[in-house]
mmCIF file of N, CA and C in Angstrom:
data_model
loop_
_atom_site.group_PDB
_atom_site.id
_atom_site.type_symbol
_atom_site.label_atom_id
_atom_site.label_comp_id
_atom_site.label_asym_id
_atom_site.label_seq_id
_atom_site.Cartn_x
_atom_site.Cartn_y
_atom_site.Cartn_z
ATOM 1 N N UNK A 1 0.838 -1.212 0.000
ATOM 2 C CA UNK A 1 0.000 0.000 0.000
ATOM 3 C C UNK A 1 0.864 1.249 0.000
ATOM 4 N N UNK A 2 0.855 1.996 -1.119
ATOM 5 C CA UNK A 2 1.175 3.533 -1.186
ATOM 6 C C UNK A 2 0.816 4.640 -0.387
ATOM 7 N N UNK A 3 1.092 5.368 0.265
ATOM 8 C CA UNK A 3 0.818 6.712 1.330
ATOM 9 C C UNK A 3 0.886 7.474 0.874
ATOM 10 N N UNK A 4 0.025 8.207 0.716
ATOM 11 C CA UNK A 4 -0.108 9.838 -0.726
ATOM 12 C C UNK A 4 -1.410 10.144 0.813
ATOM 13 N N UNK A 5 -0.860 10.891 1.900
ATOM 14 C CA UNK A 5 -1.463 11.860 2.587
ATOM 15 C C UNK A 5 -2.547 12.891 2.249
ATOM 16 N N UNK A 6 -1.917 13.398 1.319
ATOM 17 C CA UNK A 6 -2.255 14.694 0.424
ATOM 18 C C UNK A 6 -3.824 14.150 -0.405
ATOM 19 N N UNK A 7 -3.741 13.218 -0.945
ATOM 20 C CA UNK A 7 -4.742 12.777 -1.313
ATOM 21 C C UNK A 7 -5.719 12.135 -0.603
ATOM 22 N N UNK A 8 -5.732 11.371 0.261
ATOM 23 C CA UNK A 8 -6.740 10.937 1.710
ATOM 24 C C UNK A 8 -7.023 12.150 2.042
ATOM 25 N N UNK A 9 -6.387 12.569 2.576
ATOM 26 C CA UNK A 9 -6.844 13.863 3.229
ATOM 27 C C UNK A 9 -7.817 14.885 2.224
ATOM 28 N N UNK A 10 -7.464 15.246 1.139
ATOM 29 C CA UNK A 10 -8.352 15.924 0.330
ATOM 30 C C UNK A 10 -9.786 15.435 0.159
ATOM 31 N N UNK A 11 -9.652 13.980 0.271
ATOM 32 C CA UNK A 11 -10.677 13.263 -0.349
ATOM 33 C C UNK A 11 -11.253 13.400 0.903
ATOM 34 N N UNK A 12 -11.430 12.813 2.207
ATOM 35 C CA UNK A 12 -11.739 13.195 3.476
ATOM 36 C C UNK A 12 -12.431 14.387 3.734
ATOM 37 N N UNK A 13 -11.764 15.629 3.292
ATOM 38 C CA UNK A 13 -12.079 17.134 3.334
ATOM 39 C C UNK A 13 -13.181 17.433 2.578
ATOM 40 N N UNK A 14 -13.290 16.392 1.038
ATOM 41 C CA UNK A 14 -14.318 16.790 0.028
ATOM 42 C C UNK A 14 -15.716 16.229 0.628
ATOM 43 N N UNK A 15 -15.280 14.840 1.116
ATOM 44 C CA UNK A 15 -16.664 14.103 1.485
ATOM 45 C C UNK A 15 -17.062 14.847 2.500
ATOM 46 N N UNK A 16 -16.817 15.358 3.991
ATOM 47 C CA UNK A 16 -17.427 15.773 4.681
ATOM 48 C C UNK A 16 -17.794 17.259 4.467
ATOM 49 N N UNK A 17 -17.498 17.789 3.040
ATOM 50 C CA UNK A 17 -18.022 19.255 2.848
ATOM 51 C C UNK A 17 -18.836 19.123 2.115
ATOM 52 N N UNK A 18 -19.396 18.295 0.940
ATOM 53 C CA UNK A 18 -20.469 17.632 0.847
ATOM 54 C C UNK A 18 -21.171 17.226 1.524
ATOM 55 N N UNK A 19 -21.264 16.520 2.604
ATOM 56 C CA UNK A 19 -21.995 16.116 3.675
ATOM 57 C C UNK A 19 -22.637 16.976 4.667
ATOM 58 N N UNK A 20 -21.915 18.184 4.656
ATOM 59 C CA UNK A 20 -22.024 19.803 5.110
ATOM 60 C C UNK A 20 -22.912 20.216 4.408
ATOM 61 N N UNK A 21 -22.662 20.222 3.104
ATOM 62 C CA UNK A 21 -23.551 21.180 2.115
ATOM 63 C C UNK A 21 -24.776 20.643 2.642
ATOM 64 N N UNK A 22 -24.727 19.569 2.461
ATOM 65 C CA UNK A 22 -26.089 19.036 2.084
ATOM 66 C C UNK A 22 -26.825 18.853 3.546
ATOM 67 N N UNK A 23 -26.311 18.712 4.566
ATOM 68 C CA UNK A 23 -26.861 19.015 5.569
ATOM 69 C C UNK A 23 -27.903 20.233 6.189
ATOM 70 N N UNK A 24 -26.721 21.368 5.398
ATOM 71 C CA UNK A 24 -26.935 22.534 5.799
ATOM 72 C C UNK A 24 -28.385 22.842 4.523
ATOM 73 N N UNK A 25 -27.834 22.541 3.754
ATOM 74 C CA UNK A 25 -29.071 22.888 2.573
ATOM 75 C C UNK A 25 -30.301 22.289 2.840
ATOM 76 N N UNK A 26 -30.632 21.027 3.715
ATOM 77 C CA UNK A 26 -31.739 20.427 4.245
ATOM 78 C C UNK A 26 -32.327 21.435 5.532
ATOM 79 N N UNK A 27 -31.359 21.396 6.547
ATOM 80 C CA UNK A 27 -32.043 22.773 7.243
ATOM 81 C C UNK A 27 -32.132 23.969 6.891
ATOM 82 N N UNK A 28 -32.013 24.242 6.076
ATOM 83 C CA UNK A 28 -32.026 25.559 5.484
ATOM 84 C C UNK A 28 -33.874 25.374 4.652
ATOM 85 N N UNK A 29 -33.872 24.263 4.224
ATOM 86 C CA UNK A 29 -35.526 24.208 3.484
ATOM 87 C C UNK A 29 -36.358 23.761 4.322
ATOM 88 N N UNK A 30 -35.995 23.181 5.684
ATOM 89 C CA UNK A 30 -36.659 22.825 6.816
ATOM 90 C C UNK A 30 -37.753 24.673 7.365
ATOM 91 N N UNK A 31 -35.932 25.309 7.440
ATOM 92 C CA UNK A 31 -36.717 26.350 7.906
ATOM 93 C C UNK A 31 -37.080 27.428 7.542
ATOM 94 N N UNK A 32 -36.566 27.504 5.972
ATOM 95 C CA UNK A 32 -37.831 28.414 5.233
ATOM 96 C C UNK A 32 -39.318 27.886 5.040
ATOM 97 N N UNK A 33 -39.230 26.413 4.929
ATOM 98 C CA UNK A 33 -40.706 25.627 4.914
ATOM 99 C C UNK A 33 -41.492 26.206 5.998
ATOM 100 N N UNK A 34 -41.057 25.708 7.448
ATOM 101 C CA UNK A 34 -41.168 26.455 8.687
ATOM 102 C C UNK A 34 -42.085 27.614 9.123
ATOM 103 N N UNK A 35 -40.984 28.506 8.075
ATOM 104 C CA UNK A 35 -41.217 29.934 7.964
ATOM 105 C C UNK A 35 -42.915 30.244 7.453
ATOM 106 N N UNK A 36 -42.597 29.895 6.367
ATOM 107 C CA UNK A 36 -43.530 29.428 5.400
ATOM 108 C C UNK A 36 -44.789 29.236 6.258
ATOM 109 N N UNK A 37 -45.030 28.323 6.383
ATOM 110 C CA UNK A 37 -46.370 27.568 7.416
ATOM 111 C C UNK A 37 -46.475 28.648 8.766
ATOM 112 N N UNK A 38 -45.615 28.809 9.433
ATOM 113 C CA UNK A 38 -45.917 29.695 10.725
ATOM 114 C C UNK A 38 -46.224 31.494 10.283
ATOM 115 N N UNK A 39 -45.671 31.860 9.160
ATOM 116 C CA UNK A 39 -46.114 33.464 8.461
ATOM 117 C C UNK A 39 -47.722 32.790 7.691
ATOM 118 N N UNK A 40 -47.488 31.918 6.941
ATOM 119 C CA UNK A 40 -48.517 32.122 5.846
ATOM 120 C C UNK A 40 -50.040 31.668 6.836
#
């Protein structure tokens, strides 16, 4: 097995900022939905 750090690690960094995005982008439509229903 080869050790290229640089690359684990990037790949590591990409998946959990994806995992971020998309987290964040789910609460984010949670609570304009939210919004939505408690204004309208």
């Amino acid at each position: 097995m080869t050790e290229q750090p640089h690359g684990q690690s990037a790949r590591l960094w990409i998946s959990w900022l994806l995992i971020a995005v998309l987290l964040g982008y789910g609460v984010v439509q949670t609570v304009i939905t939210a919004a939505k229903l408690f204004t309208g």
